[in-house]
Coordinates of C-alpha atoms and ligand atoms in Angstrom, one line a residue:
M1031 CA 116.2 108.3 81.5
S1032 CA 117.7 105.1 82.6
A1033 CA 117.0 104.1 86.2
Y1034 CA 120.7 103.7 86.9
D1035 CA 122.6 106.4 85.1
G1036 CA 122.7 108.6 88.2
K1037 CA 122.1 111.8 86.1
A1038 CA 119.6 114.3 87.3
M1039 CA 116.4 114.6 85.2
T1040 CA 116.0 117.9 83.6
V1041 CA 113.0 120.0 84.5
A1042 CA 111.5 119.2 81.1
E1043 CA 112.0 115.4 81.5
A1044 CA 110.5 115.4 85.0
A1045 CA 107.5 117.5 83.8
E1046 CA 107.0 115.2 80.8
Q1047 CA 106.9 112.1 83.0
V1048 CA 104.4 113.8 85.3
A1049 CA 102.3 114.8 82.4
Q1050 CA 102.2 111.3 81.0
G1051 CA 101.3 109.8 84.4
V1052 CA 98.5 112.3 84.8
A1053 CA 97.2 111.6 81.3
A1054 CA 97.2 107.9 81.9
L1055 CA 95.4 108.1 85.2
R1056 CA 92.8 110.5 83.8
R1057 CA 92.2 107.9 81.0
L1058 CA 92.1 104.9 83.4
H1059 CA 90.0 106.6 86.1
G1060 CA 87.0 108.6 85.0
G1061 CA 85.8 109.9 88.3
A1062 CA 86.8 112.6 90.7
F1063 CA 90.3 112.2 92.1
P1064 CA 90.7 111.8 95.9
K1065 CA 92.3 114.5 98.0
T1066 CA 94.2 112.0 100.2
A1067 CA 96.8 109.5 99.3
L1068 CA 98.1 106.6 101.4
I1069 CA 101.3 104.7 100.9
L1070 CA 101.2 101.2 102.5
G1071 CA 104.5 100.2 104.0
S1072 CA 105.8 96.8 105.0
G1073 CA 103.1 94.8 106.9
L1074 CA 100.3 97.2 105.9
G1075 CA 99.6 95.7 102.5
P1076 CA 96.4 94.0 103.6
L1077 CA 94.8 97.4 104.2
A1078 CA 94.4 97.6 100.4
G1079 CA 91.6 95.0 101.0
Q1080 CA 89.7 97.6 103.0
V1081 CA 89.4 100.0 100.1
T1082 CA 85.9 99.9 98.8
E1083 CA 84.5 100.9 95.4
A1084 CA 88.0 100.6 94.1
T1085 CA 89.4 101.2 90.7
E1086 CA 92.6 99.2 90.6
I1087 CA 95.5 100.2 88.4
S1088 CA 98.8 98.4 88.1
Y1089 CA 101.8 100.6 88.5
G1090 CA 103.1 99.1 85.2
D1091 CA 100.2 101.0 83.5
I1092 CA 101.2 104.4 84.9
P1093 CA 104.1 106.1 83.2
G1094 CA 106.4 107.6 85.9
F1095 CA 105.5 104.9 88.5
P1096 CA 108.6 102.6 89.0
V1097 CA 107.7 99.0 89.7
P1098 CA 108.6 97.9 93.2
S1099 CA 110.7 94.8 93.7
V1100 CA 110.4 94.0 97.4
E1101 CA 108.4 91.2 98.9
G1102 CA 105.3 92.6 100.6
H1103 CA 105.1 95.5 98.1
A1104 CA 102.5 94.8 95.4
G1105 CA 102.6 97.7 93.0
R1106 CA 99.0 98.8 92.4
L1107 CA 97.1 102.0 92.9
L1108 CA 93.6 101.7 94.3
L1109 CA 91.2 104.6 93.9
G1110 CA 88.3 104.2 96.2
R1111 CA 87.2 104.8 99.7
L1112 CA 88.7 104.0 103.1
A1113 CA 86.3 104.3 106.0
G1114 CA 84.1 106.3 103.6
T1115 CA 86.8 108.8 102.7
P1116 CA 88.0 109.0 99.1
V1117 CA 91.6 107.7 98.9
A1118 CA 94.4 107.0 96.4
C1119 CA 96.0 104.0 98.0
L1120 CA 99.5 103.0 96.9
A1121 CA 99.9 99.4 97.7
G1122 CA 103.6 99.0 97.1
R1123 CA 106.3 101.6 97.4
F1124 CA 109.6 102.4 95.8
H1125 CA 112.8 102.5 97.9
V1126 CA 116.0 104.2 96.8
Y1127 CA 117.9 101.0 97.8
E1128 CA 116.1 99.1 94.9
G1129 CA 118.1 101.3 92.5
H1130 CA 115.5 103.8 91.7
P1131 CA 117.1 107.2 91.5
V1132 CA 115.9 109.3 94.4
Q1133 CA 114.4 111.8 92.0
A1134 CA 112.1 109.1 90.6
I1135 CA 110.5 108.9 94.0
A1136 CA 109.1 112.4 93.5
I1137 CA 107.4 111.6 90.2
P1138 CA 104.4 109.6 91.5
I1139 CA 103.9 112.1 94.2
R1140 CA 103.9 115.0 91.7
I1141 CA 101.4 113.0 89.5
L1142 CA 99.1 112.6 92.5
R1143 CA 99.5 116.3 93.4
A1144 CA 98.7 117.4 89.8
L1145 CA 95.5 115.3 90.0
G1146 CA 94.4 117.1 93.1
V1147 CA 95.8 115.2 96.1
E1148 CA 96.4 117.6 99.0
R1149 CA 97.6 115.3 101.7
I1150 CA 99.6 112.1 101.9
V1151 CA 99.7 109.5 104.7
L1152 CA 103.0 107.5 104.7
T1153 CA 103.2 104.3 106.6
N1154 CA 106.3 102.2 107.2
A1155 CA 107.9 99.5 109.3
A1156 CA 110.7 100.7 111.5
G1157 CA 113.2 99.7 114.1
G1158 CA 112.9 101.2 117.6
L1159 CA 115.7 103.4 118.9
S1160 CA 114.4 104.5 122.3
P1161 CA 113.2 102.2 125.1
A1162 CA 109.7 103.6 124.7
M1163 CA 109.5 102.3 121.1
T1164 CA 109.0 98.6 121.9
V1165 CA 108.0 96.1 119.3
G1166 CA 104.4 96.6 118.3
T1167 CA 104.4 100.4 119.0
L1168 CA 102.5 102.6 116.5
M1169 CA 104.5 105.8 116.2
V1170 CA 103.1 109.0 114.6
V1171 CA 106.1 110.7 113.1
K1172 CA 106.6 114.2 114.4
D1173 CA 109.9 115.0 112.6
H1174 CA 112.6 113.2 110.7
I1175 CA 116.4 113.1 110.4
N1176 CA 117.5 112.5 106.8
F1177 CA 120.5 110.2 107.0
T1178 CA 120.0 108.8 103.5
G1179 CA 122.6 111.1 102.0
R1180 CA 120.0 111.8 99.2
N1181 CA 117.3 114.3 98.5
P1182 CA 114.8 113.9 95.7
L1183 CA 114.9 117.7 95.1
V1184 CA 118.6 117.6 94.1
G1185 CA 118.9 118.8 90.5
P1186 CA 117.3 121.5 88.5
N1187 CA 114.2 122.9 90.3
D1188 CA 110.8 123.3 88.6
E1189 CA 109.4 126.5 90.2
S1190 CA 106.0 125.6 88.9
V1191 CA 106.1 122.5 91.3
G1192 CA 107.6 124.2 94.3
P1193 CA 110.4 126.5 95.5
R1194 CA 114.1 125.8 95.3
F1195 CA 114.5 126.2 99.0
F1196 CA 111.6 125.0 101.0
D1197 CA 110.7 124.9 104.7
M1198 CA 110.6 121.7 106.7
T1199 CA 109.7 123.1 110.1
Y1200 CA 106.1 121.7 109.9
A1201 CA 106.9 118.9 107.5
Y1202 CA 104.7 116.5 109.5
D1203 CA 101.5 118.5 109.5
P1204 CA 100.5 119.4 113.1
A1205 CA 96.8 119.2 112.3
L1206 CA 97.1 115.7 110.9
R1207 CA 99.2 114.7 113.9
A1208 CA 96.4 115.9 116.1
M1209 CA 94.0 113.9 114.0
F1210 CA 96.0 110.8 114.7
A1211 CA 95.7 111.5 118.4
D1212 CA 91.9 111.9 118.0
A1213 CA 91.8 108.7 116.0
A1214 CA 93.8 106.9 118.7
R1215 CA 91.1 108.0 121.2
D1216 CA 88.2 107.0 118.8
S1217 CA 89.7 103.6 118.2
G1218 CA 91.2 102.8 121.6
V1219 CA 94.6 102.1 119.9
A1220 CA 97.5 103.7 121.7
V1221 CA 100.0 105.7 119.7
A1222 CA 103.4 107.3 120.5
E1223 CA 105.0 110.2 118.7
G1224 CA 108.6 110.4 117.7
V1225 CA 111.4 111.3 115.3
Y1226 CA 112.0 109.0 112.4
V1227 CA 115.6 108.6 111.1
G1228 CA 115.6 107.7 107.4
V1229 CA 118.5 105.6 106.1
L1230 CA 119.3 104.4 102.6
G1231 CA 119.6 100.7 103.4
P1232 CA 119.4 97.9 102.2
S1233 CA 121.6 96.7 105.0
F1234 CA 120.2 97.1 108.5
E1235 CA 122.2 99.5 110.7
T1236 CA 125.2 98.6 112.8
P1237 CA 124.9 98.8 116.5
A1238 CA 127.2 101.8 116.5
E1239 CA 124.8 103.6 114.0
I1240 CA 121.8 102.8 116.2
A1241 CA 123.5 104.1 119.3
M1242 CA 124.4 107.3 117.4
F1243 CA 120.8 107.8 116.1
A1244 CA 119.4 107.4 119.6
R1245 CA 121.8 110.0 120.9
W1246 CA 120.7 112.3 118.1
G1247 CA 117.2 112.2 119.4
G1248 CA 115.8 109.6 116.9
D1249 CA 113.0 107.3 118.1
A1250 CA 112.7 105.0 115.1
V1251 CA 114.8 104.1 112.0
G1252 CA 113.7 103.0 108.5
M1253 CA 114.5 102.9 104.8
S1254 CA 111.5 104.8 103.4
T1255 CA 109.3 107.8 104.1
V1256 CA 111.9 110.6 104.1
P1257 CA 112.3 111.0 100.3
E1258 CA 108.5 110.8 99.9
C1259 CA 108.0 113.4 102.7
L1260 CA 110.5 115.7 101.0
A1261 CA 108.9 115.4 97.6
A1262 CA 105.4 115.9 99.0
V1263 CA 106.3 119.0 101.1
H1264 CA 108.1 120.5 98.1
C1265 CA 105.0 120.2 95.9
G1266 CA 102.7 121.6 98.6
M1267 CA 101.1 118.5 100.1
K1268 CA 100.4 118.0 103.8
V1269 CA 102.2 115.0 105.2
A1270 CA 101.4 112.5 108.0
A1271 CA 103.4 109.4 108.7
L1272 CA 102.9 106.3 110.9
S1273 CA 105.7 103.9 111.8
L1274 CA 105.0 100.4 113.0
I1275 CA 107.9 99.4 115.2
T1276 CA 108.7 95.8 114.2
N1277 CA 112.0 95.3 116.0
A1278 CA 114.5 96.9 118.4
G1279 CA 117.3 98.6 116.5
A1280 CA 120.4 96.5 115.9
G1281 CA 122.5 95.8 118.9
L1282 CA 119.8 96.9 121.4
S1283 CA 119.2 94.3 124.1
V1284 CA 115.5 93.6 125.0
D1285 CA 114.8 92.3 128.5
G1286 CA 118.5 91.7 129.1
A1287 CA 118.8 89.1 126.3
P1288 CA 121.7 89.3 123.9
P1289 CA 120.8 91.5 120.8
A1290 CA 119.1 89.5 118.2
P1291 CA 120.3 89.6 114.5
L1292 CA 117.7 91.4 112.3
S1293 CA 115.9 89.9 109.4
H1294 CA 113.3 91.1 106.9
H1295 CA 111.3 88.0 107.8
D1296 CA 111.0 89.0 111.4
V1297 CA 110.0 92.5 110.3
M1298 CA 107.2 91.1 108.3
I1299 CA 106.1 88.7 111.1
Q1300 CA 106.0 91.6 113.6
G1301 CA 104.2 93.7 111.1
Q1302 CA 101.5 91.1 110.7
K1303 CA 101.1 90.9 114.5
A1304 CA 100.6 94.7 114.8
Y1305 CA 98.4 94.8 111.7
D1306 CA 95.0 94.7 113.3
R1307 CA 95.8 97.7 115.6
A1308 CA 97.3 99.6 112.7
E1309 CA 94.2 99.0 110.6
K1310 CA 91.9 100.1 113.4
L1311 CA 93.8 103.3 113.9
L1312 CA 94.1 104.1 110.2
L1313 CA 90.4 103.5 109.6
A1314 CA 89.5 105.8 112.5
F1315 CA 91.9 108.4 111.1
F1316 CA 90.3 108.2 107.6
A1317 CA 86.8 108.3 109.1
R1318 CA 87.7 111.6 110.6
L1319 CA 89.2 113.0 107.4
K1320 CA 85.8 112.7 105.6
D1321 CA 86.9 114.4 102.4
Ligands
HPA976 N1 116.2 99.4 110.4 C1 115.8 99.9 109.2 N2 114.7 99.7 108.6 C2 113.8 98.9 109.2 C3 114.1 98.3 110.5 C4 115.3 98.6 111.1 O1 115.7 98.1 112.2 N3 113.0 97.6 110.9 C5 112.1 97.8 109.9 N4 112.5 98.5 108.9

């Protein structure tokens, strides 16, 4: 399938891509496969350096893994341990705005599921929508609003992967959210909880969109996480997500100053500033997972 033809993959095509990815990873990694996956979002790339005993595999060597193109997204899978807990760490993610068909976002997740991954931790950089979500806040996602206009499950459904119609009431697993609260206590790193609004991007939002998302009950906005969450819930994984608030949403004034234009550069800078706290929190979370 071409990345840009816009046609839904058939059940057989998707299953074939998953099978090839699974076979490649079994060949490249002899040992047991972790039960937990972690996707590193913008600013969290350096966490890959904390993965110990790592087998490192480039996405280019795994059929079904698209190669990311965004600065700050490396494109390698690290199989090792984080705070002692086995992890499949995806350093580099795929965004729909890069031109990957939204269905393709589901393939790496299904490959991980087929290899035994039971839960996935999604991390991202996001803009703050509510006054509580100041720059530097770490927000555990409790729910999302899908404003991407896409869903990776559109197209023929493979019943052997998951049901056609699937529940999203507990998409962000309550037990994993509670574990983030415990990890916050363990590490002394404060966390908030909130609703993540997923948008397609790549443009940042307009001030009118930001005002609308805030009225809808959104707390943060970003260009990832939602398609991955949908794909993961569909195939039976438990999901947790952590947003690092790198900026106030477009048009929001901070401390009475005129709203600042948004830039990817500023997102990366603020991500770096919050990195140490995010790392501490995630290490405490993984230390609690144990398995
Ligand atoms: N909007 C969308 N995505 C983002 C933002 C934002 O303000 N900040 C970081 N990622």
